[in-house]
Short mmCIF file of C-alpha atoms in Angstrom, two decimals:
data_model
loop_
_atom_site.label_atom_id
_atom_site.label_comp_id
_atom_site.label_asym_id
_atom_site.label_seq_id
_atom_site.Cartn_x
_atom_site.Cartn_y
_atom_site.Cartn_z
CA UNK A 179 28.93 -27.56 -4.01
CA UNK A 180 32.19 -25.99 -5.20
CA UNK A 181 33.82 -27.17 -1.99
CA UNK A 182 32.59 -30.69 -2.68
CA UNK A 183 33.80 -30.49 -6.26
CA UNK A 184 37.18 -29.26 -5.12
CA UNK A 185 37.48 -32.18 -2.69
CA UNK A 186 36.55 -34.60 -5.44
CA UNK A 187 39.17 -33.14 -7.77
CA UNK A 188 41.83 -33.49 -5.08
CA UNK A 189 40.78 -37.07 -4.40
CA UNK A 190 40.89 -37.86 -8.09
CA UNK A 191 44.34 -36.32 -8.32
CA UNK A 192 45.58 -38.38 -5.39
CA UNK A 193 44.09 -41.60 -6.72
CA UNK A 194 45.46 -40.98 -10.19
CA UNK A 195 48.92 -40.49 -8.70
CA UNK A 196 48.73 -43.84 -6.91
CA UNK A 197 47.68 -45.45 -10.21
CA UNK A 198 50.72 -43.92 -11.86
CA UNK A 199 53.03 -45.92 -9.66
CA UNK A 200 51.28 -49.14 -10.46
CA UNK A 201 50.56 -48.76 -14.15
CA UNK A 202 53.33 -46.42 -15.15
CA UNK A 203 51.26 -43.92 -17.15
CA UNK A 204 53.23 -40.76 -17.63
CA UNK A 205 50.42 -38.82 -19.21
CA UNK A 206 48.23 -38.88 -16.09
CA UNK A 207 50.79 -36.83 -14.15
CA UNK A 208 50.16 -33.86 -16.35
CA UNK A 209 46.39 -34.09 -16.05
CA UNK A 210 46.49 -34.26 -12.26
CA UNK A 211 48.66 -31.13 -12.05
CA UNK A 212 46.28 -29.41 -14.48
CA UNK A 213 43.37 -30.32 -12.19
CA UNK A 214 45.10 -28.83 -9.16
CA UNK A 215 45.88 -25.58 -10.97
CA UNK A 216 42.27 -25.45 -12.16
CA UNK A 217 40.91 -25.59 -8.63
CA UNK A 218 43.43 -23.02 -7.40
CA UNK A 219 42.56 -20.52 -10.08
CA UNK A 220 38.85 -20.99 -9.52
CA UNK A 221 39.33 -19.99 -5.89
CA UNK A 222 41.21 -16.80 -6.72
CA UNK A 223 39.09 -15.63 -9.59
CA UNK A 224 35.88 -15.29 -7.68
CA UNK A 225 35.33 -12.52 -5.20
CA UNK A 226 36.10 -12.65 -1.52
CA UNK A 227 34.45 -10.80 1.32
CA UNK A 228 36.53 -7.61 1.49
CA UNK A 229 36.24 -6.96 -2.20
CA UNK A 230 32.50 -7.50 -2.10
CA UNK A 231 32.12 -5.03 0.75
CA UNK A 232 34.22 -2.46 -1.05
CA UNK A 233 32.21 -2.76 -4.24
CA UNK A 234 28.95 -2.47 -2.34
CA UNK A 235 30.08 0.68 -0.57
CA UNK A 236 31.23 2.15 -3.89
CA UNK A 237 27.88 1.49 -5.48
CA UNK A 238 26.16 2.99 -2.43
CA UNK A 239 24.02 0.01 -1.57
CA UNK A 240 21.90 0.47 1.54
CA UNK A 241 21.74 -1.73 4.57
CA UNK A 242 24.53 -4.14 3.79
CA UNK A 243 24.50 -7.14 6.10
CA UNK A 244 27.06 -9.92 6.15
CA UNK A 245 25.93 -13.19 7.68
CA UNK A 246 28.44 -15.96 8.30
CA UNK A 247 26.62 -19.19 7.55
CA UNK A 248 29.62 -21.49 7.51
CA UNK A 249 28.28 -23.61 10.36
CA UNK A 250 24.72 -23.77 9.15
CA UNK A 251 25.23 -24.69 5.54
CA UNK A 252 28.05 -26.41 3.74
CA UNK A 253 27.67 -24.99 0.25
CA UNK A 254 28.69 -21.43 1.09
CA UNK A 255 30.41 -19.49 3.83
CA UNK A 256 29.04 -15.96 3.71
CA UNK A 257 25.78 -14.41 2.71
CA UNK A 258 25.75 -10.72 1.95
CA UNK A 259 22.40 -8.95 1.72
CA UNK A 260 22.15 -5.47 0.24
CA UNK A 261 19.23 -3.23 -0.62
CA UNK A 262 18.89 -1.15 -3.73
CA UNK A 263 16.81 1.97 -3.93
CA UNK A 264 15.24 1.08 -7.28
CA UNK A 265 15.25 -1.77 -9.78
CA UNK A 266 17.93 -0.03 -11.79
CA UNK A 267 20.07 0.27 -8.66
CA UNK A 268 19.67 -3.41 -7.85
CA UNK A 269 20.77 -4.37 -11.34
CA UNK A 270 23.67 -1.97 -11.07
CA UNK A 271 24.91 -3.68 -7.90
CA UNK A 272 24.99 -7.00 -9.72
CA UNK A 273 26.75 -5.52 -12.73
CA UNK A 274 29.35 -3.84 -10.53
CA UNK A 275 30.16 -7.12 -8.81
CA UNK A 276 30.54 -8.90 -12.12
CA UNK A 277 32.75 -6.07 -13.39
CA UNK A 278 34.97 -6.30 -10.32
CA UNK A 279 35.37 -10.05 -10.77
CA UNK A 280 36.31 -9.52 -14.40
CA UNK A 281 38.89 -6.87 -13.46
CA UNK A 282 40.41 -9.10 -10.82
CA UNK A 283 40.78 -11.95 -13.26
CA UNK A 284 42.30 -9.72 -15.91
CA UNK A 285 44.94 -8.65 -13.37
CA UNK A 286 45.87 -12.15 -12.28
CA UNK A 287 45.78 -13.26 -15.91
CA UNK A 288 43.64 -16.39 -15.86
CA UNK A 289 43.31 -18.43 -19.01
CA UNK A 290 39.56 -18.15 -19.17
CA UNK A 291 37.34 -15.70 -17.40
CA UNK A 292 35.12 -17.35 -14.83
CA UNK A 293 32.49 -14.80 -13.99
CA UNK A 294 30.24 -15.20 -10.96
CA UNK A 295 26.81 -16.36 -12.04
CA UNK A 296 24.09 -13.74 -11.81
CA UNK A 297 20.48 -14.83 -11.53
CA UNK A 298 17.33 -12.79 -11.65
CA UNK A 299 18.69 -10.10 -13.90
CA UNK A 300 15.51 -9.41 -15.89
CA UNK A 301 13.35 -8.30 -12.99
CA UNK A 302 15.16 -5.96 -10.67
CA UNK A 303 13.49 -7.34 -7.58
CA UNK A 304 16.02 -9.89 -6.39
CA UNK A 305 19.38 -10.49 -8.05
CA UNK A 306 21.71 -13.18 -6.73
CA UNK A 307 25.43 -13.13 -7.50
CA UNK A 308 26.96 -16.50 -6.77
CA UNK A 309 30.72 -16.41 -6.34
CA UNK A 310 31.54 -19.63 -4.58
CA UNK A 311 32.20 -18.88 -0.95
CA UNK A 312 30.30 -15.62 -0.96
CA UNK A 313 26.74 -15.20 -2.17
CA UNK A 314 25.43 -11.68 -2.62
CA UNK A 315 21.71 -10.97 -2.61
CA UNK A 316 20.65 -7.60 -3.98
CA UNK A 317 16.99 -6.90 -3.25
CA UNK A 318 14.78 -3.89 -3.23
CA UNK A 319 12.94 -2.75 -0.12
CA UNK A 320 9.69 -4.61 -0.73
CA UNK A 321 11.44 -7.86 -1.60
CA UNK A 322 13.62 -7.60 1.47
CA UNK A 323 10.58 -7.37 3.72
CA UNK A 324 8.78 -10.10 1.83
CA UNK A 325 11.49 -12.73 1.85
CA UNK A 326 13.06 -11.77 5.17
CA UNK A 327 16.36 -13.49 4.58
CA UNK A 328 18.09 -12.27 7.74
CA UNK A 329 15.48 -13.93 9.88
CA UNK A 330 15.99 -17.18 8.06
CA UNK A 331 19.76 -17.30 8.23
CA UNK A 332 20.66 -15.62 11.51
CA UNK A 333 18.45 -17.61 13.80
CA UNK A 334 19.08 -21.02 12.31
CA UNK A 335 16.74 -23.06 10.24
CA UNK A 336 14.36 -24.59 12.72
CA UNK A 337 11.21 -22.53 12.43
CA UNK A 338 8.08 -22.84 10.40
CA UNK A 339 6.62 -19.80 8.70
CA UNK A 340 2.88 -19.38 8.32
CA UNK A 341 1.20 -19.54 4.93
CA UNK A 342 1.64 -16.39 2.86
CA UNK A 343 -1.60 -14.49 2.73
CA UNK A 344 -2.36 -12.80 -0.57
CA UNK B 104 9.07 -67.99 -4.39
CA UNK B 105 11.16 -64.88 -3.87
CA UNK B 106 11.12 -62.58 -6.84
CA UNK B 107 14.37 -61.00 -7.82
CA UNK B 108 14.91 -57.56 -6.37
CA UNK B 109 15.16 -55.95 -9.76
CA UNK B 110 11.72 -57.05 -10.90
CA UNK B 111 9.91 -56.10 -7.70
CA UNK B 112 11.26 -52.53 -7.68
CA UNK B 113 9.50 -49.85 -9.68
CA UNK B 114 11.31 -48.11 -12.49
CA UNK B 115 10.78 -44.41 -11.83
CA UNK B 116 10.33 -42.13 -14.82
CA UNK B 117 10.10 -38.50 -15.71
CA UNK B 118 7.63 -35.91 -14.55
CA UNK B 119 5.21 -35.39 -17.42
CA UNK B 120 1.68 -34.23 -18.15
CA UNK B 121 -0.82 -35.37 -15.50
CA UNK B 122 1.84 -35.96 -12.85
CA UNK B 123 0.65 -34.75 -9.46
CA UNK B 124 3.37 -33.13 -7.38
CA UNK B 125 3.53 -31.89 -3.83
CA UNK B 126 4.19 -28.20 -3.19
CA UNK B 127 6.80 -27.60 -0.52
CA UNK B 128 6.78 -23.87 -0.03
CA UNK B 129 4.42 -21.59 1.83
CA UNK B 130 2.77 -20.08 -1.20
CA UNK B 131 -0.61 -21.56 -0.32
CA UNK B 132 -0.90 -24.41 -2.82
CA UNK B 133 -0.77 -28.02 -1.72
CA UNK B 134 -0.88 -30.13 -4.86
CA UNK B 135 -0.31 -29.24 -8.48
CA UNK B 136 -0.67 -31.26 -11.64
CA UNK B 137 1.98 -30.87 -14.30
CA UNK B 138 0.64 -29.78 -17.66
CA UNK B 139 3.90 -29.26 -19.50
CA UNK B 140 7.56 -29.97 -18.93
CA UNK B 141 9.39 -27.01 -20.39
CA UNK B 142 12.57 -28.77 -21.35
CA UNK B 143 12.99 -32.33 -22.49
CA UNK B 144 10.94 -34.43 -24.82
CA UNK B 145 10.24 -37.19 -22.34
CA UNK B 146 9.53 -35.06 -19.31
CA UNK B 147 11.03 -33.06 -16.50
CA UNK B 148 13.65 -34.24 -14.05
CA UNK B 149 15.19 -32.90 -10.88
CA UNK B 150 15.94 -29.21 -11.24
CA UNK B 151 13.79 -28.57 -14.32
CA UNK B 152 10.94 -26.11 -14.64
CA UNK B 153 7.38 -27.21 -15.34
CA UNK B 154 4.04 -25.55 -16.01
CA UNK B 155 1.41 -26.81 -13.61
CA UNK B 156 -2.18 -26.24 -12.57
CA UNK B 157 -3.03 -25.91 -8.90
CA UNK B 158 -5.32 -28.73 -7.87
CA UNK B 159 -5.49 -28.22 -4.12
CA UNK B 160 -4.74 -25.08 -2.14
CA UNK B 161 -5.02 -23.68 1.36
CA UNK B 162 -8.02 -21.39 1.83
CA UNK B 163 -6.13 -18.10 2.21
CA UNK B 164 -2.95 -18.24 0.22
CA UNK B 165 -1.22 -16.44 -2.58
CA UNK B 166 -2.30 -18.95 -5.20
CA UNK B 167 -5.80 -20.28 -5.65
CA UNK B 168 -7.09 -23.54 -7.02
CA UNK B 169 -7.18 -23.64 -10.79
CA UNK B 170 -4.38 -21.17 -11.35
CA UNK B 171 -1.69 -21.99 -13.89
CA UNK B 172 1.76 -21.57 -12.34
CA UNK B 173 5.37 -22.36 -13.08
CA UNK B 174 7.33 -24.59 -10.75
CA UNK B 175 10.83 -25.91 -10.20
CA UNK B 176 11.15 -29.60 -9.38
CA UNK B 177 13.13 -29.94 -6.16
CA UNK B 178 12.56 -33.61 -5.35
CA UNK B 179 11.99 -36.38 -7.83
CA UNK B 180 11.52 -40.09 -7.41
CA UNK B 181 13.61 -40.66 -10.52
CA UNK B 182 17.31 -40.90 -9.82
CA UNK B 183 19.63 -38.25 -11.16
CA UNK B 184 23.32 -38.88 -11.67
CA UNK B 185 25.85 -36.61 -10.05
CA UNK B 186 29.24 -35.74 -11.45
CA UNK B 187 31.08 -38.06 -9.05
CA UNK B 188 29.07 -41.07 -10.22
CA UNK B 189 26.60 -41.29 -7.35
CA UNK B 190 22.87 -40.98 -7.88
CA UNK B 191 20.34 -39.10 -5.85
CA UNK B 192 16.64 -39.93 -5.61
CA UNK B 193 13.90 -39.01 -3.21
CA UNK B 194 10.73 -40.67 -2.05
CA UNK B 195 8.30 -38.17 -3.54
CA UNK B 196 7.91 -35.61 -6.30
CA UNK B 197 7.96 -32.07 -4.98
CA UNK B 198 7.93 -28.67 -6.59
CA UNK B 199 8.48 -25.04 -5.57
CA UNK B 200 6.25 -22.48 -7.26
CA UNK B 201 7.93 -19.64 -9.11
CA UNK B 202 6.70 -16.89 -11.37
CA UNK B 203 7.54 -16.53 -15.02
CA UNK B 204 10.85 -14.78 -14.29
CA UNK B 205 11.97 -17.43 -11.85
CA UNK B 206 11.33 -15.62 -8.57
CA UNK B 207 9.89 -17.91 -5.90
CA UNK B 208 6.34 -17.05 -4.89
CA UNK B 209 6.64 -18.42 -1.35
CA UNK B 210 9.22 -17.36 1.21
CA UNK B 211 10.31 -20.65 2.73
CA UNK B 212 10.98 -24.09 1.30
CA UNK B 213 10.41 -27.16 3.46
CA UNK B 214 12.15 -30.49 3.33
CA UNK B 215 15.51 -31.32 1.76
CA UNK B 216 16.57 -29.89 -1.58
CA UNK B 217 19.47 -31.22 -3.62
CA UNK B 218 22.65 -29.47 -4.69
CA UNK B 219 21.70 -29.74 -8.34
CA UNK B 220 19.74 -26.52 -8.06
CA UNK B 221 22.90 -24.48 -7.77
CA UNK B 222 24.20 -25.60 -11.12
CA UNK B 223 20.76 -25.06 -12.64
CA UNK B 224 20.75 -21.43 -11.53
CA UNK B 225 18.14 -21.78 -8.80
CA UNK B 226 20.27 -20.34 -5.99
CA UNK B 227 17.26 -18.41 -4.69
CA UNK B 228 15.45 -21.60 -3.86
CA UNK B 229 18.58 -22.91 -2.15
CA UNK B 230 18.76 -19.84 0.08
CA UNK B 231 15.13 -20.25 1.11
CA UNK B 232 15.51 -23.94 1.84
CA UNK B 233 15.92 -25.32 5.31
CA UNK B 234 17.97 -28.40 4.49
CA UNK B 235 20.27 -29.17 1.60
CA UNK B 236 20.72 -32.80 0.69
#
């Protein structure tokens, strides 16, 4: 969705520039340049793949798998799946990723901090850190077996799973 | 003679109490009836969470008939505006069952799901889905 939003911002910027020639609004020039800087900074502030892998190895997450899903789905490029040994460990992985994003943005000096969104923080079973092109799933062992995300994303999306038995 | 198009089309509305929705994950339930829309005075829309009661279920599944569950609306017949001005609407009302903390009960989601779920913090359902609209 961020990719789609970025495309829309660029289209808006282009169309507003063509309007400028016709209508002669000076003020719109400034807003279109602001839009382009906004999209650029949103790309840099969020994490990319190498940084995610480094953070995961620092935190000692088990069984880290990176799955490139760029062809299969258009809202993200990489899915990273990591296992935590306990609920506290899973939450720690998510906190470490958020901390790294915050550090990175403090270094580049962005105007406002755009942290990656973390979902599932209360239960430590499955925490998702959404940083644009890279989505990190931190699960514990039982949840990893239950949801079986590698199966879903590595072999494509054309299979039907049977009903979950209680 | 020919009625105007506007009058012959139905005006779709919110998902409220007594709305029957289809369940599109493999948690075992087939149909649920909404008993409360958690946010919104008029009802739930695409991407909102509802409280529902299971009306029809598969014989051996994780949820049984009569259980009160939470669900996230993934397809709604009522149109929802997107930020670029377009609107998205589906042919049916469908829901994915979650628990109180927001973890999906099933492991796969069938049918298309819209992008709105990402903004609404339901990325887990998006990862389990097979097709994103």
